[in-house]
Coordinates of C-alpha atoms in Angstrom, one line a residue:
X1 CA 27.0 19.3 -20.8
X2 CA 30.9 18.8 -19.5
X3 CA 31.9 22.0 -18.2
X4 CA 35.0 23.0 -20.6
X5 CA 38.3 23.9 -18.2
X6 CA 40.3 27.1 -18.8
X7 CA 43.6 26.8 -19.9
X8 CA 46.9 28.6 -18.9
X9 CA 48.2 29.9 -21.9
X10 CA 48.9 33.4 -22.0
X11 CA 47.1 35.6 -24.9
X12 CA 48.6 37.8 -27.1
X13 CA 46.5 40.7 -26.6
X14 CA 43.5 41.9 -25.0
X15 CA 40.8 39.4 -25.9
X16 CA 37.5 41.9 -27.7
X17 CA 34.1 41.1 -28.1
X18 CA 33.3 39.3 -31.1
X19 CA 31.8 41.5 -34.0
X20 CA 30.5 38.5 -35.7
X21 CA 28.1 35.8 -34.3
X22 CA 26.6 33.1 -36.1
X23 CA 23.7 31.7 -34.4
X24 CA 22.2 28.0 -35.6
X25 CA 18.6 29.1 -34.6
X26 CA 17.3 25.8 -35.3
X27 CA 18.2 21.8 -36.4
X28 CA 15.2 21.7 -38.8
X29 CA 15.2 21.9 -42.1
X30 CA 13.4 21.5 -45.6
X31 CA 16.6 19.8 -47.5
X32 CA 19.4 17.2 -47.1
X33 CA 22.0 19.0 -48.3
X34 CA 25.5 16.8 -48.2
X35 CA 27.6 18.7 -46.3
X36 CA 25.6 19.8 -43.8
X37 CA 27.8 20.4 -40.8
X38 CA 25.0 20.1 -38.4
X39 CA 23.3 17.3 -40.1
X40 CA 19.7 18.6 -40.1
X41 CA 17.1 16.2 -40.5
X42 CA 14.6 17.2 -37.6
X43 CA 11.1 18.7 -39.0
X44 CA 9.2 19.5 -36.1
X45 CA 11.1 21.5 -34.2
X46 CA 10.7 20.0 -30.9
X47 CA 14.3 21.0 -29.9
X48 CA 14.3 24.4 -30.8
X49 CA 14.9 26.7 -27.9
X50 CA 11.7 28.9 -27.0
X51 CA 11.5 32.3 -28.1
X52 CA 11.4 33.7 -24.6
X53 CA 14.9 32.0 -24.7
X54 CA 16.2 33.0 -27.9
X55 CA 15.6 36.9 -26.7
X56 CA 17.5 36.3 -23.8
X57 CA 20.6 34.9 -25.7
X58 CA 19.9 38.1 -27.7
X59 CA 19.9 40.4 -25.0
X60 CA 23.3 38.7 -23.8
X61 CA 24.9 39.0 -27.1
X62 CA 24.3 43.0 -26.9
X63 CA 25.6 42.9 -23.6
X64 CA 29.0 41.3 -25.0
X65 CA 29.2 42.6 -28.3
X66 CA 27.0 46.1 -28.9
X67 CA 27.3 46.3 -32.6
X68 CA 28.2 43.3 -33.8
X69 CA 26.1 41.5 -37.0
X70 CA 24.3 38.6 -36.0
X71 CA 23.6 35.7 -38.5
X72 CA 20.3 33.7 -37.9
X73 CA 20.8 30.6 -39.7
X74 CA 20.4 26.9 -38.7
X75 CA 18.9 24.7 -40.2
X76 CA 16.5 26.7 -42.5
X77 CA 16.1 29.9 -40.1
X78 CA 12.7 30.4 -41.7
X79 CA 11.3 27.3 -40.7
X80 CA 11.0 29.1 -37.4
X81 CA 7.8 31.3 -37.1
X82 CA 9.1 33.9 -34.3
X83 CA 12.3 34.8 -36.5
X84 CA 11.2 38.1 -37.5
X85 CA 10.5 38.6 -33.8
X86 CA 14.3 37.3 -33.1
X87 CA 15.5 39.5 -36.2
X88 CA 13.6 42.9 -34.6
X89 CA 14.8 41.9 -30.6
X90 CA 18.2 42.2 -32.1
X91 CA 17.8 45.3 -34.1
X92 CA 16.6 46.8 -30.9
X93 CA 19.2 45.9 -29.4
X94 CA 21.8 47.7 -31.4
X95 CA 22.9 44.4 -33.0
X96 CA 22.6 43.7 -37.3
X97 CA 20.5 40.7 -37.9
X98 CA 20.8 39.2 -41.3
X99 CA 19.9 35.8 -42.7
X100 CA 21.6 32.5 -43.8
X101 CA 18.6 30.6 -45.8
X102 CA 18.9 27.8 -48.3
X103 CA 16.4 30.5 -50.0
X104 CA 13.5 27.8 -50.9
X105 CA 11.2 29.0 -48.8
X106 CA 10.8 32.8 -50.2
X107 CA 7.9 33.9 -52.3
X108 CA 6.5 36.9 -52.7
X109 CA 4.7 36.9 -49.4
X110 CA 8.2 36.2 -47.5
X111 CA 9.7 38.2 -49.6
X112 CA 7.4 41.2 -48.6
X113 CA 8.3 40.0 -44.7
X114 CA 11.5 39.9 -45.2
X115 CA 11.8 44.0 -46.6
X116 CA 9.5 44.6 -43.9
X117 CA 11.4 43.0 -40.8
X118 CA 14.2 44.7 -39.2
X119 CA 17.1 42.2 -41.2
X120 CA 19.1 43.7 -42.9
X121 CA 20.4 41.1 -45.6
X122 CA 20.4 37.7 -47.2
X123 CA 22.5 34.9 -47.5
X124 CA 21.3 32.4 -50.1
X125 CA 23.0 29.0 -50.4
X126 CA 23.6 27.8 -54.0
X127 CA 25.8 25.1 -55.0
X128 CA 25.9 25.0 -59.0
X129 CA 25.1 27.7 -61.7
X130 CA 22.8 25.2 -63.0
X131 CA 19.6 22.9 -61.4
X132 CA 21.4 19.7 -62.0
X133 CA 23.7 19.5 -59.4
X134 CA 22.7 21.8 -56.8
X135 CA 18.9 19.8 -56.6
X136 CA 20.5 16.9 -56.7
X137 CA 22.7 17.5 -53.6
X138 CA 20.4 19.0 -51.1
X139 CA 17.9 16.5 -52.4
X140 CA 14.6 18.3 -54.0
X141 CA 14.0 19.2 -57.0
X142 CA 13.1 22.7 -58.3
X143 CA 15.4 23.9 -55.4
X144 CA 18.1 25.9 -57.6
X145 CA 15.3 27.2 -59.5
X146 CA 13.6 28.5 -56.4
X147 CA 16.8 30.0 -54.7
X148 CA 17.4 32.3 -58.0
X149 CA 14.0 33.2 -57.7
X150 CA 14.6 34.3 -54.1
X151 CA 17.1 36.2 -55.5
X152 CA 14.9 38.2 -58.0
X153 CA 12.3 38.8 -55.5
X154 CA 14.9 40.1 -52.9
X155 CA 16.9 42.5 -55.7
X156 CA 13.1 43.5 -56.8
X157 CA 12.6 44.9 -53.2
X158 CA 16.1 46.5 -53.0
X159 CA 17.4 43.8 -50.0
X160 CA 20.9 43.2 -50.3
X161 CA 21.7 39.7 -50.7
X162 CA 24.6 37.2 -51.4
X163 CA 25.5 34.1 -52.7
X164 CA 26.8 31.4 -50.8
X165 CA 28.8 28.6 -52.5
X166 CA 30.9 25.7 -51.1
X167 CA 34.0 24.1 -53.2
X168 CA 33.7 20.6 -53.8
X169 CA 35.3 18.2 -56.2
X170 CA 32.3 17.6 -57.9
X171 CA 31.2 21.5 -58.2
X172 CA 34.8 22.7 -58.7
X173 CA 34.8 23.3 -61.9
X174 CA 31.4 25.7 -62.0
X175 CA 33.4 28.3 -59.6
X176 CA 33.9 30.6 -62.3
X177 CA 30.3 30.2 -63.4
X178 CA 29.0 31.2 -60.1
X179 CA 30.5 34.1 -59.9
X180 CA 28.9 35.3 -63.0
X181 CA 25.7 34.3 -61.8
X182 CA 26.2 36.3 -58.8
X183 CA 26.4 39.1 -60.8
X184 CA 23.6 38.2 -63.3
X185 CA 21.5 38.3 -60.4
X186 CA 22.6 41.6 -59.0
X187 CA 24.1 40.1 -55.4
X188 CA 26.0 42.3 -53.2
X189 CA 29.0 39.7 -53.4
X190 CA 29.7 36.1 -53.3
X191 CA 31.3 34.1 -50.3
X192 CA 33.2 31.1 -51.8
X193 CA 33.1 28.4 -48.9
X194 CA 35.9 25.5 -48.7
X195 CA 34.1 22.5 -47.7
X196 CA 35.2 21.2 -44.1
X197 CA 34.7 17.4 -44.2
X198 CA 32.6 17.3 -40.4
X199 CA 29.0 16.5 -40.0
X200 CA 27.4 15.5 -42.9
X201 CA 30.0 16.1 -45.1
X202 CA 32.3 13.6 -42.9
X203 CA 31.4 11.4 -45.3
X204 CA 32.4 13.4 -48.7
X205 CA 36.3 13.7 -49.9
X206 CA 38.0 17.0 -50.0
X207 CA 40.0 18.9 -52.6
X208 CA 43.5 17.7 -53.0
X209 CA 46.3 20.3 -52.2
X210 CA 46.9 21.2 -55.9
X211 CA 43.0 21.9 -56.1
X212 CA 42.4 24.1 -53.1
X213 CA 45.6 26.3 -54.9
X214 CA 43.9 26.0 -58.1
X215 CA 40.3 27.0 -56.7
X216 CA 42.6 30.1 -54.4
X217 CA 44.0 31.4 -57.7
X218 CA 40.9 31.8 -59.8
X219 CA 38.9 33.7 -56.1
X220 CA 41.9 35.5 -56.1
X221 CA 41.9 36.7 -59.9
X222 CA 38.2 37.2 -59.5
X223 CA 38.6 39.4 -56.3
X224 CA 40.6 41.8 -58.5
X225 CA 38.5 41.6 -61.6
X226 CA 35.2 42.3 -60.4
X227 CA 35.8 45.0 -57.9
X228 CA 33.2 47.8 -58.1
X229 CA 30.4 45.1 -59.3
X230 CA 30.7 42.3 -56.4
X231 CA 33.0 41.6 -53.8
X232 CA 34.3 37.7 -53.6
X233 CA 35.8 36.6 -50.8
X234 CA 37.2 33.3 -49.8
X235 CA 35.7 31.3 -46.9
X236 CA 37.2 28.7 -44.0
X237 CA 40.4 29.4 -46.8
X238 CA 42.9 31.5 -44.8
X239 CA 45.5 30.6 -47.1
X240 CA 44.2 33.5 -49.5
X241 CA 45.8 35.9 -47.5
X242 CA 49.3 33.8 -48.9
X243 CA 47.6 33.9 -52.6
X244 CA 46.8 37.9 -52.9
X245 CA 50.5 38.5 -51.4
X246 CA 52.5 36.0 -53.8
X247 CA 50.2 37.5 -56.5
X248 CA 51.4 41.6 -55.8
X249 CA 47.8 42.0 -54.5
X250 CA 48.7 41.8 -50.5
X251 CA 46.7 44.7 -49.7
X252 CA 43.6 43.6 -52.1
X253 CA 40.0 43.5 -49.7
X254 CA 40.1 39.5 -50.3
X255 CA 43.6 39.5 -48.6
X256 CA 42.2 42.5 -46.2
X257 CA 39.3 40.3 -44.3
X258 CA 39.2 36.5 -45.6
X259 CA 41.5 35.5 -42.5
X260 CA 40.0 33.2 -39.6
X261 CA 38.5 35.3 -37.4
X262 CA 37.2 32.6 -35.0
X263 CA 37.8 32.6 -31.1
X264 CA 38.9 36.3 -32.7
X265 CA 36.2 38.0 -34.1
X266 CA 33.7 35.5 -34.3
X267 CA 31.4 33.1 -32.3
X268 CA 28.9 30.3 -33.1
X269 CA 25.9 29.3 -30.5
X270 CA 24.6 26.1 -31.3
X271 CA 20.9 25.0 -31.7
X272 CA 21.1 23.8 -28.1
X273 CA 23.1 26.6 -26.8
X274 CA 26.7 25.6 -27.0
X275 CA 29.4 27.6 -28.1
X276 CA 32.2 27.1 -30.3
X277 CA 34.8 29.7 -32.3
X278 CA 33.2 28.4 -35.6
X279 CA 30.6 26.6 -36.7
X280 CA 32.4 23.6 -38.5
X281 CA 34.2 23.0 -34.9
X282 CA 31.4 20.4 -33.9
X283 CA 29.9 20.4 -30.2
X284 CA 30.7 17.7 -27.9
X285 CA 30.0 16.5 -24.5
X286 CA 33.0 19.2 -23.6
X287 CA 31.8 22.3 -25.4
X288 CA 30.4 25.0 -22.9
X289 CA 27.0 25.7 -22.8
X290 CA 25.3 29.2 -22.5
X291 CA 22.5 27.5 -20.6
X292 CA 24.8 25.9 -18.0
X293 CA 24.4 28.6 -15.5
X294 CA 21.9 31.1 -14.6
X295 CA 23.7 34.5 -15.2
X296 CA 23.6 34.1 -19.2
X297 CA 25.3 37.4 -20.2
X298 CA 27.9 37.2 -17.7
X299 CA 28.1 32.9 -18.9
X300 CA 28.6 34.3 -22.7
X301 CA 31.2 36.8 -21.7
X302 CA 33.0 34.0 -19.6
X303 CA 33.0 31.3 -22.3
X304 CA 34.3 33.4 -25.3
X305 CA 37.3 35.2 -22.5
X306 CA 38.3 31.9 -21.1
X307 CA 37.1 28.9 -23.1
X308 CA 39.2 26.0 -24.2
X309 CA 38.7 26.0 -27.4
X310 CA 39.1 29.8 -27.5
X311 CA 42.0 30.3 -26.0
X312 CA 43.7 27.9 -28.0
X313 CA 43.4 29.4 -30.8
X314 CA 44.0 32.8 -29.8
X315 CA 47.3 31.2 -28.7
X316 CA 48.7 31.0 -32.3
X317 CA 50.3 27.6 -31.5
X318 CA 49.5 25.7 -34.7
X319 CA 51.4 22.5 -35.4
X320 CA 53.0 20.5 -38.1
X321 CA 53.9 22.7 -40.9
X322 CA 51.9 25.5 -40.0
X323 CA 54.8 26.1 -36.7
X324 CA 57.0 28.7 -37.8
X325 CA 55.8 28.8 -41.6
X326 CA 55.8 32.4 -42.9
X327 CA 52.4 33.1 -43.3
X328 CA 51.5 31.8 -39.7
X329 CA 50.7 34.6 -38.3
X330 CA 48.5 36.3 -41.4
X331 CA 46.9 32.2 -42.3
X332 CA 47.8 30.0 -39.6
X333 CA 45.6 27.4 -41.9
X334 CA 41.8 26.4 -41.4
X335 CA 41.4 25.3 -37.6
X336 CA 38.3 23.3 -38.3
X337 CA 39.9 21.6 -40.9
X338 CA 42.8 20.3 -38.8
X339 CA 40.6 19.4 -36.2
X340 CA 38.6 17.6 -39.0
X341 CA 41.1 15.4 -40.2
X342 CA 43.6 14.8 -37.4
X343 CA 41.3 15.2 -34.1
X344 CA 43.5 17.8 -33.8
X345 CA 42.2 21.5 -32.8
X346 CA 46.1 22.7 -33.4
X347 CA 47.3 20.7 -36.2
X348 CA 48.3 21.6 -39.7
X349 CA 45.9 22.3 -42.1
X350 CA 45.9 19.5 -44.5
X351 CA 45.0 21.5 -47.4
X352 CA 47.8 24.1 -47.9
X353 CA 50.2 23.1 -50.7
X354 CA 52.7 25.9 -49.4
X355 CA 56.3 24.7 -48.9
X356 CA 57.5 26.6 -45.3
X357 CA 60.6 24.9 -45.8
X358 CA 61.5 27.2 -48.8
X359 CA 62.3 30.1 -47.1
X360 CA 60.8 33.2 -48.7
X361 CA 63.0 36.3 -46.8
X362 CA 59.2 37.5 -46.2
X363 CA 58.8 39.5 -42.8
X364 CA 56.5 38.1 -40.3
X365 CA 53.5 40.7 -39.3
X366 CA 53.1 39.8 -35.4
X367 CA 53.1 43.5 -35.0
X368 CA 49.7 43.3 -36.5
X369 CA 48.5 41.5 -32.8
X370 CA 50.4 43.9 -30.8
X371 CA 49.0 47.4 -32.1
X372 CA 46.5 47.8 -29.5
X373 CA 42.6 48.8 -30.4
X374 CA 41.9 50.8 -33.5
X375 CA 40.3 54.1 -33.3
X376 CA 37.9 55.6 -35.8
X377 CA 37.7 59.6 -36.3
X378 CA 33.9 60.4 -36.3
X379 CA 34.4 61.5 -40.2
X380 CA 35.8 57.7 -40.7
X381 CA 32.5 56.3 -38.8
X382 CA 29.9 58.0 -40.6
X383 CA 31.5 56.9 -43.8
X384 CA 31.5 53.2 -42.3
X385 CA 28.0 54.1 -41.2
X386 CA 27.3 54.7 -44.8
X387 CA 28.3 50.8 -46.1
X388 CA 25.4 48.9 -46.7
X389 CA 24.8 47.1 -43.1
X390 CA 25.1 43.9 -44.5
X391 CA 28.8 44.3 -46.2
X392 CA 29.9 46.8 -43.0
X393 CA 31.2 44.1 -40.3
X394 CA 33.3 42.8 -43.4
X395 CA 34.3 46.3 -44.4
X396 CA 35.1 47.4 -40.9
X397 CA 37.3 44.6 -40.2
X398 CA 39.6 44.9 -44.1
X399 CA 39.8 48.5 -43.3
X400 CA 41.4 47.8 -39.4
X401 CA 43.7 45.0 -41.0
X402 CA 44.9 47.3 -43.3
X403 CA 45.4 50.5 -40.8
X404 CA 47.7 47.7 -38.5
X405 CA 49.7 46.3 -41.6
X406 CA 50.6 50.2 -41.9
X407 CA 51.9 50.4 -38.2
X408 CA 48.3 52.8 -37.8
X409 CA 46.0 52.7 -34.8
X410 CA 43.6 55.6 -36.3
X411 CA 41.2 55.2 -39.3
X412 CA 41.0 58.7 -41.4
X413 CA 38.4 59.4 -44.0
X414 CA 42.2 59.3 -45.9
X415 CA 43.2 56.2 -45.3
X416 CA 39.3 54.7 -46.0
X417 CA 40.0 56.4 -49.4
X418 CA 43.5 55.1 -50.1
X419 CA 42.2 51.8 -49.5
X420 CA 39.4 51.8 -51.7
X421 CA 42.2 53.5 -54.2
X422 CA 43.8 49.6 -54.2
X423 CA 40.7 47.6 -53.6
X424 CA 37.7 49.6 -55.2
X425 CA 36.0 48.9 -51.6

C-alpha cells in the first residue's frame, strides 16, 4: 500500500476518537447482493486476516477509542468461524461488538450462539417487505424468508436487532412497507440506507433529486410517528437534518444523530486492513494501511488524527453548491456520494434538491464545532448506561448534538428528559 501524505489544513477542533467503527471482517460471502460496496464474491476465505491479527486490530481499537461500538460485518461476518472469539476479545476490552449479517445464515443453533456470545445486537439486511425482490437481488432464493426468520429467533431470545434497508429505484416504493415490518417483527429500529453508487452498485442508477426528497419526507414523517415503538433513522442521507428542521421537527432524534459522522465519529477498517472515514469511500492504492508499520495502536491513532482523507473532511470545505449553503455546517451532503460521482472527495452531493441560492435568513450552527468536549454528570451516565447497548452509541451521540445546539457542554438527567419530552427517545 501507498503511504497516504498528511495534509496542512487546519481542524476545527480537537480531533476525538471515533465512537463508531465499522470493521469488514471478511470479503466472503453467501450472496451477490447488487449493491455490494465491497463486491464480495470470495468463498474460501483465503484473504481473511488471521485471528491472532484480528485481536490485535482489537486491542488497538480499545487503545484509541475505549467505549466505542464496534460493528463486525464484511462480507457475511458469520462465515468466519473465530467471530464469537473476535465479538468476546472486544467485549473484554471495553468495546460493544454487534453484528451486520445478511441474516441467512441463523438457525436455531446460531441463534443460541449468538445470545450466548458477548454481542450485543443484530443488524439484518433486508431489501423488500416481500420475497420477490429482496431474493431476487442478492441472488438466492428463500433468502427474505430466512432473514425474517432470523428475526423471530433473535426477538424469541430477547437479542435486540434491526433492520437494515437500502433505497433504490426499484425498492422505493416498499419504504413505507418496511417500516411496518420492522415493527411486525418487534426490531429495535430501522436504518434506512441511501444507496451510494461505488462497488457493486457502480453499475446501478441512483434516485433522482425529487426522489431522494420524496424518500427524506416519508423517514422523516415516520421518525415522528412511530416514536416509542421503533426508532427510524436515515442513513449516508445528511440532508435529513434540512428535512426535520424545514418540517418544525429540528430537534426530532432523526435530525439529532442522522448526520455524517465519518472522519468524525466514525471509522471503517477494511478486510485487508485499510482505513477509510466510511465504508462506501473505496480503498485504493493510496488509502493507509493499519498493517503498514509495526506499532499498530500507535498506526491507528496516527491514520484517523492525520490522514488524507480524514482531515479533509474534518475540514468542512465542500464544494459546488454545498460551499456556503445554509445547512453546510449541520448536512454538508453525503461525502461518499460526491466522491462517487465526480471523483471528487469534496464535491457537491449530487442528490440534494435544496436551492442554497434562496436564501432562508436561517442561522448557521458552527458554534456546534466550537463548544469544546461534552461532559456527562454521573446521574446522566447511568441513565445512558441504562439504553439498550446496541441503540446507546446512537443515543449518546443525539443527546450531545442536542446539548451543543443549546449552547450546553453538560448533560443533566434534565436535559436527557427534556429531550426525550420532543423525541420520545
Amino acid at each position: 500500500m501507498v503511504e497516504t501524505a498528511t495534509v496542512s489544513t487546519p481542524e476545527l477542533k480537537p480531533v476525538s476518537p471515533p465512537y463508531l467503527i465499522s470493521w469488514n471482517l471478511t470479503k466472503r460471502c453467501n450472496l451477490k447482493c447488487g449493491h455490494c460496496y465491497l463486491d464480495s464474491t470470495e468463498l474460501d476465505g483465503k484473504t481473511d486476516i488471521s485471528t491472532e491479527k484480528a485481536y490485535e486490530i482489537i486491542d488497538s481499537i480499545a487503545s484509541l477509542s475505549p467505549g466505542a461500538m464496534l460493528i463486525l460485518t464484511g462480507g457475511e461476518p458469520l462465515l468466519r468461524p473465530d467471530i464469537f472469539n473476535l465479538a468476546a476479545r472486544a467485549a473484554d476490552s471495553g468495546l460493544t461488538p454487534v453484528l451486520g449479517t445478511n441474516g441467512t445464515l441463523i438457525d436455531s443453533v446460531m441463534a443460541e450462539q449468538i445470545k450466548a456470545s458477548k454481542i450485543k445486537g443484530v443488524g439484518l439486511s433486508l431489501d423488500s417487505a416481500t420475497p420477490l425482490f429482496h431474493d431476487s437481488f442478492r441472488a438466492l432464493d428463500g433468502a427474505w424468508a430466512k432473514t425474517l426468520k432470523a428475526a423471530e429467533l433473535l426477538h424469541a431470545r430477547s437479542m435486540d436487532f434491526q433492520l437494515q434497508f437500502t433505497v433504490m429505484r426499484e425498492n422505493m416504493q416498499e419504504l413505507q412497507a418496511v417500516i411496518e415490518l420492522a415493527i411486525a417483527t418487534k426490531a429495535r429500529a430501522v436504518n434506512i440506507f441511501f444507496l451510494v453508487c461505488t462497488g457493486r452498485g457502480s453499475d446501478r442508477t441512483d434516485l433522482t433529486p425529487e426522489q431522494y426528497e420524496e424518500a427524506l419526507n416519508l423517514v422523516a414523517k415516520a421518525e415522528i410517528k412511530y416514536r416509542g415503538r421503533l426508532m427510524v433513522r436515515a442513513r449516508c442521507a445528511p440532508h435529513i437534518l434540512r428535512i426535520t428542521e424545514e418540517m418544525g421537527n429540528k430537534t426530532s432524534l432523526a435530525g439529532a444523530t442522522a448526520g455524517c459522522i465519518a472522519a468524525d465519529g466514525y471509522l471503517r477498517i477494511a478486510p485487508d486492513g485499510g482505513l477509510t472515514p466510511c465504508p462506501y469511500i473505496p480503498v485504493t492504492e493510496a488509502t493507509p494501511n493499519i498493517f503498514s508499520k509495526s506499532n499498530m495502536p500507535e498506526r491507528l491513532s496516527d491514520i484517523w488524527k492525520n490522514g488524507k482523507d480524514f482531515q479533509l473532511l474534518r475540514s468542512g470545505a465542500a464544494g459546488g453548491k454545498c460551499s456556503g449553503c445554509d445547512y453546510e455546517v449541520e448536512c454538508g451532503g453525503c461525502r461518499a456520494r460526491a466522491l462517487a460521482t465526480s471523483g471528487d472527495l469534496l464535491g457537491e452531493d449530487p442528490l440534494c434538491a435544496y436551492d442554497s441560492s434562496v436564501k432562508t435568513g436561517k442561522n448557521s450552527v458552527k458554534e456546534e464545532n466550537e463548544n469544546g468536549e461534552t461532559v456527562w454528570t454521573d446521574e446522566a451516565t447511568e441513565r445512558l448506561n441504562a439504553v439498550p447497548p446496541f441503540l446507546k452509541v446512537m443515543v449518546k451521540a443525539g443527546v450531545e448534538r442536542y446539548a451543543r445546539h443549546l449552547g450546553q457542554k453538560i448533560v443533566t438527567p434534565e436535559l436527557m428528559q427534556e429531550l426525550k419530552g420532543k423525541t420520545g427517545m
